[in-house]
PDB file of C-alpha atoms in Angstrom:
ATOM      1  CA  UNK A   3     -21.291  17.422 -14.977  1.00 72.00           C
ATOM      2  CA  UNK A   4     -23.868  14.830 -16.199  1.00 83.00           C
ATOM      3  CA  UNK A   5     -22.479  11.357 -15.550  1.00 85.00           C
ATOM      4  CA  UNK A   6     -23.921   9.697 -19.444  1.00 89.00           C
ATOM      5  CA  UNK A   7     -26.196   6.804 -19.491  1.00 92.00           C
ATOM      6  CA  UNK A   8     -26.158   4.023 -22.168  1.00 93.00           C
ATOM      7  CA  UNK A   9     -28.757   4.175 -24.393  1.00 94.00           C
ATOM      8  CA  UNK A  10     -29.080   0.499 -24.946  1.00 95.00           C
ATOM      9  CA  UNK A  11     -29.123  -0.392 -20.903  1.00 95.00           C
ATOM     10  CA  UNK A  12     -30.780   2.722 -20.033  1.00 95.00           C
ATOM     11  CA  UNK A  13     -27.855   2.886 -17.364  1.00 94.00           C
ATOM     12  CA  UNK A  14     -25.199   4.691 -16.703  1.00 91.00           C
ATOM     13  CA  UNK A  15     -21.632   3.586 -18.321  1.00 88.00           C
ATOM     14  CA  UNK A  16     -19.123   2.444 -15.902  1.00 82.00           C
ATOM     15  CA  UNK A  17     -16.476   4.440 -14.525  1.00 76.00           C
ATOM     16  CA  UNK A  18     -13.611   5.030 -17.385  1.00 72.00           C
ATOM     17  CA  UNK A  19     -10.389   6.221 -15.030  1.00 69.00           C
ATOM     18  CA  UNK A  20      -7.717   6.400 -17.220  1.00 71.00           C
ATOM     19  CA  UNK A  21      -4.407   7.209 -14.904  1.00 75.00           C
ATOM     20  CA  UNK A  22      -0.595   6.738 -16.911  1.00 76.00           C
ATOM     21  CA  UNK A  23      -0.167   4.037 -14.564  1.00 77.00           C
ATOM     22  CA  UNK A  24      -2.509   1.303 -13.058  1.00 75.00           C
ATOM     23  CA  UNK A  25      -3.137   1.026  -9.340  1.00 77.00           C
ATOM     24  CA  UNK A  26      -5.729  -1.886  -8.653  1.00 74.00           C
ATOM     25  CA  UNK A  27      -8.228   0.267  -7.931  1.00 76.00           C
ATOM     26  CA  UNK A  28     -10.480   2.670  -9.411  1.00 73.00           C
ATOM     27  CA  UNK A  29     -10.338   5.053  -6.368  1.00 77.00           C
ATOM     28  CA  UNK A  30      -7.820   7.446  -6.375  1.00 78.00           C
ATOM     29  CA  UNK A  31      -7.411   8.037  -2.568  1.00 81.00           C
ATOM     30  CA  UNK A  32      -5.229   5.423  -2.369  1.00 81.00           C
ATOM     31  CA  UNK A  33      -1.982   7.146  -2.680  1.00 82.00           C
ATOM     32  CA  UNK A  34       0.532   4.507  -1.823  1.00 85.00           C
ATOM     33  CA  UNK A  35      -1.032   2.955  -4.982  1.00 81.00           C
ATOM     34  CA  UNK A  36      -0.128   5.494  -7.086  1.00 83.00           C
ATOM     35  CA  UNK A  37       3.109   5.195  -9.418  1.00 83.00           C
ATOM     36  CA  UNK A  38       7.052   6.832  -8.353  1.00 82.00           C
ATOM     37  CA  UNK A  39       8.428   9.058 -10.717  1.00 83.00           C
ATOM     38  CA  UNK A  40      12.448  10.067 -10.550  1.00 81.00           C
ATOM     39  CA  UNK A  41      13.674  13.285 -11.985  1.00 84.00           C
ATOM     40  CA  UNK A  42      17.097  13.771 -12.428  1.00 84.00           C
ATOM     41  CA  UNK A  43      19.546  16.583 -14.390  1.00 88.00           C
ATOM     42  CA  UNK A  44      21.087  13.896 -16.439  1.00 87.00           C
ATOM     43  CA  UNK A  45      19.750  13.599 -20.050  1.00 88.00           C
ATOM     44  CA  UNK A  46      18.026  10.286 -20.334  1.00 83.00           C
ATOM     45  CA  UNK A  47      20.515   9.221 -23.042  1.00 87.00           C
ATOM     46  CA  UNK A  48      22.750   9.681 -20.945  1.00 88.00           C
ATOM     47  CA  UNK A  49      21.386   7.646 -17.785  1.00 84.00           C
ATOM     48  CA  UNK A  50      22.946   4.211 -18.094  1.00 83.00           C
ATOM     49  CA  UNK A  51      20.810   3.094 -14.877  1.00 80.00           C
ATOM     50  CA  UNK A  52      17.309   2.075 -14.773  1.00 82.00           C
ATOM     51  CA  UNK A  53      15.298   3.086 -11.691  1.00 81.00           C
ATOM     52  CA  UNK A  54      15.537   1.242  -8.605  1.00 82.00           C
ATOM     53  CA  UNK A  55      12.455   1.269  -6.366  1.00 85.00           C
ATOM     54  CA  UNK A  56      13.860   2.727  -3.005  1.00 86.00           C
ATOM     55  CA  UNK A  57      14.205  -0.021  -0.383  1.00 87.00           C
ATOM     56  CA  UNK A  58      11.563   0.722   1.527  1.00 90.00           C
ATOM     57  CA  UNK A  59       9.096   0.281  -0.912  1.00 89.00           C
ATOM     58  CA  UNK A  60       9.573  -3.025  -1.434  1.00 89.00           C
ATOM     59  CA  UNK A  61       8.886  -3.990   1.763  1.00 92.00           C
ATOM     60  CA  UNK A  62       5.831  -1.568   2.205  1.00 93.00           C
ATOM     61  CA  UNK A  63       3.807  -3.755   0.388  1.00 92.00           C
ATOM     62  CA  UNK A  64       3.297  -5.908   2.999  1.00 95.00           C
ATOM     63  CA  UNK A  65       2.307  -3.828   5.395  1.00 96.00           C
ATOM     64  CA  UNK A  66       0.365  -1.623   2.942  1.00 94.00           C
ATOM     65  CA  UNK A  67      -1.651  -5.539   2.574  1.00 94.00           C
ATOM     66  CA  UNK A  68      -1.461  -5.504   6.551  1.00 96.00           C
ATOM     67  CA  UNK A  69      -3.945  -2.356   6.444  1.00 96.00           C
ATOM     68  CA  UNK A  70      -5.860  -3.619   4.309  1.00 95.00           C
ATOM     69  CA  UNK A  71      -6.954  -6.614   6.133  1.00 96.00           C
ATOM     70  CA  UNK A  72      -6.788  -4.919   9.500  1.00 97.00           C
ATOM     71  CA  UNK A  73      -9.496  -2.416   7.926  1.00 95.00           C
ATOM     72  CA  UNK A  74     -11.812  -5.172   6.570  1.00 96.00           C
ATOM     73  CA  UNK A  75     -11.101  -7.008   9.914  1.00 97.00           C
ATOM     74  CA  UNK A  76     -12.146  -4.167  11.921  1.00 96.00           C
ATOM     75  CA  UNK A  77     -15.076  -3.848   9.688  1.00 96.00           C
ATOM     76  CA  UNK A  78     -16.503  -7.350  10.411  1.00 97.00           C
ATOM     77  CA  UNK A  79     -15.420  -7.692  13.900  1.00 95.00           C
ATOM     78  CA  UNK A  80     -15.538  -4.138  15.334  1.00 95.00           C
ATOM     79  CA  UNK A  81     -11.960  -4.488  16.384  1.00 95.00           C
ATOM     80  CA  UNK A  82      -8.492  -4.904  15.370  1.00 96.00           C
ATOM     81  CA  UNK A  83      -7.291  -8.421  14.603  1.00 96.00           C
ATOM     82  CA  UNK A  84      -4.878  -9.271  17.871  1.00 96.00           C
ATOM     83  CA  UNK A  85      -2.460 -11.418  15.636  1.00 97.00           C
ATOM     84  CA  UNK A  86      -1.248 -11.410  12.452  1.00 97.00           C
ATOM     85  CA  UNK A  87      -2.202 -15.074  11.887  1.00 97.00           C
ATOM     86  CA  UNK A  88      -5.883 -14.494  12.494  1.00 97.00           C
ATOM     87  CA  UNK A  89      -5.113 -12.238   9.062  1.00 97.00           C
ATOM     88  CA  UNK A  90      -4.001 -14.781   7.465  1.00 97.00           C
ATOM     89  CA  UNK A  91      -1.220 -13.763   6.687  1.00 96.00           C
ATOM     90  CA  UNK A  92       2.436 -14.570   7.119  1.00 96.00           C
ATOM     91  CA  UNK A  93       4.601 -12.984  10.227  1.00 96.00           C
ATOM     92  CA  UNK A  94       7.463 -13.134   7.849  1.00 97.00           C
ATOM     93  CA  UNK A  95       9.215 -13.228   4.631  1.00 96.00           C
ATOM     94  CA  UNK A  96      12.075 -12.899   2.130  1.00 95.00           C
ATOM     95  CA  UNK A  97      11.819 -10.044  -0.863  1.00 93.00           C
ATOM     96  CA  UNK A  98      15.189  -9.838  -3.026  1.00 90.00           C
ATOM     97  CA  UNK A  99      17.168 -12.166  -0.776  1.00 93.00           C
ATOM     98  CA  UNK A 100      16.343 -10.419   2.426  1.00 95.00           C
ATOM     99  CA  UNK A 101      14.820 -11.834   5.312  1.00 96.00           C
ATOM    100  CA  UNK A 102      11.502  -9.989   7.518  1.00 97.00           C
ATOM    101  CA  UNK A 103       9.765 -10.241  10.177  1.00 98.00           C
ATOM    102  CA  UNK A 104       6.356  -8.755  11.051  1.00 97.00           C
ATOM    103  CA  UNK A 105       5.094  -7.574  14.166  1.00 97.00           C
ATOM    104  CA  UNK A 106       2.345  -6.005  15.478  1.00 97.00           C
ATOM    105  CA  UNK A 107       0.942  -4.179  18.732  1.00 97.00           C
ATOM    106  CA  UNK A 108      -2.425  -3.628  19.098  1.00 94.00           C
ATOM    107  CA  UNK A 109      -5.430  -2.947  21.067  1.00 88.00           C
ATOM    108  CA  UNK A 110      -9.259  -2.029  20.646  1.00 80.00           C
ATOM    109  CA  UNK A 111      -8.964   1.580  18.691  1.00 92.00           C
ATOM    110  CA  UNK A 112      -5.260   1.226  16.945  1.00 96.00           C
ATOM    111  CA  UNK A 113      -2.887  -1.201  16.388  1.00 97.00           C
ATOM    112  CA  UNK A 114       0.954  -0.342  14.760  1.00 98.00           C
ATOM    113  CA  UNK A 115       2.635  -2.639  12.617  1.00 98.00           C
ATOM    114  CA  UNK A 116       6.463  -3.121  12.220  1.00 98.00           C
ATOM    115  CA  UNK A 117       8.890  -4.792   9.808  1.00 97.00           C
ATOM    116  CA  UNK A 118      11.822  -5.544  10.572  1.00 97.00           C
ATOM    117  CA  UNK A 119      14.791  -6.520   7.840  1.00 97.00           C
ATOM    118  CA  UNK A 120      17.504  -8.976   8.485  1.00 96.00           C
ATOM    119  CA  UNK A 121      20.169  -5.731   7.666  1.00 93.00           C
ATOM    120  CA  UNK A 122      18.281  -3.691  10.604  1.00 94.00           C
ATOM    121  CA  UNK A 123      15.905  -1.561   8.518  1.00 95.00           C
ATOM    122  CA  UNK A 124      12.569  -1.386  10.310  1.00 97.00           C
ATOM    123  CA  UNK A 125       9.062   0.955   8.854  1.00 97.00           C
ATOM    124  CA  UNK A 126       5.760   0.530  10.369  1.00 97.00           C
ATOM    125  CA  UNK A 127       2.291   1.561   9.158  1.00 97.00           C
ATOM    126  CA  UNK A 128      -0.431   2.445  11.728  1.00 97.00           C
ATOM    127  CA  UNK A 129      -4.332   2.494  11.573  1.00 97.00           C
ATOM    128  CA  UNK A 130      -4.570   5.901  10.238  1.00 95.00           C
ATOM    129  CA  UNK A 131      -2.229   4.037   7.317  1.00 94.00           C
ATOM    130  CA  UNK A 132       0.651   6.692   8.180  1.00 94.00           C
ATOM    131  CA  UNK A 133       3.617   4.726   6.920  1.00 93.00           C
ATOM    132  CA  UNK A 134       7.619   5.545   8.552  1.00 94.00           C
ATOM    133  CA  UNK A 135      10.365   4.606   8.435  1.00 93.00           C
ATOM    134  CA  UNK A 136      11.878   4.093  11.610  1.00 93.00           C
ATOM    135  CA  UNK A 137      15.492   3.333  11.284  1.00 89.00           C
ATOM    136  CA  UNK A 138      17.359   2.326   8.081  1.00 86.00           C
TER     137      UNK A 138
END
């Protein structure tokens, strides 16, 4: 593989990633950007339901921004940020009429953040960026 260079630039072209679904990135190690796909036995004429993101997911997003920031954080400062305020982000929130909270534990070489839902549901995401689910 020769990566092609423009003629008229004498560069080479950008990247051209085409994926079936957009992620934000062009960098496809970012799994938890990628797209969910449900299979099911039922005929899709048949299915009278649209999909429904599992729970979860919708509240991963904001620990999935956590990382992020923790990452860049770490990057400028050489440690994880001891708040989530310093972030700048907020320690909680409200996504399809239910209530969050955010904490997070930390020290010098890992922190582990938790969300906690108003109906008891709680996932965390770590520095490695391993997501759970801890109780649902």
């Amino acid at each position: 593989y020769v990566k092609k260079i423009n003629p008229a630039t004498n560069k080479h072209f950008p990247e051209y990633n085409w994926v079936w679904s957009p992620q934000g990135v062009i960098n496809m190690h970012y799994p938890e950007r990628w797209s969910m796909v449900q299979f099911s036995n039922i005929p899709q004429s048949q299915v009278k339901e649209t999909f429904q993101l599992p729970t979860e997911e919708k509240f991963a997003k904001y620990l999935w921004l956590l990382h992020y920031k923790q990452r860049l954080f770490r990057t400028e400062f050489g440690v994880y940020s001891p708040t989530i305020a310093r972030l700048q982000l907020p320690d909680s929130g409200i996504e399809d009429g239910v209530t969050f909270q955010l904490e997070l534990k930390t020290d010098v070489r890992k922190y582990e953040a938790i969300l906690t839902t108003q109906n008891g549901m709680e996932i965390s995401i770590n520095q490695e960026g391993l997501f759970k689910v801890l109780s649902y």
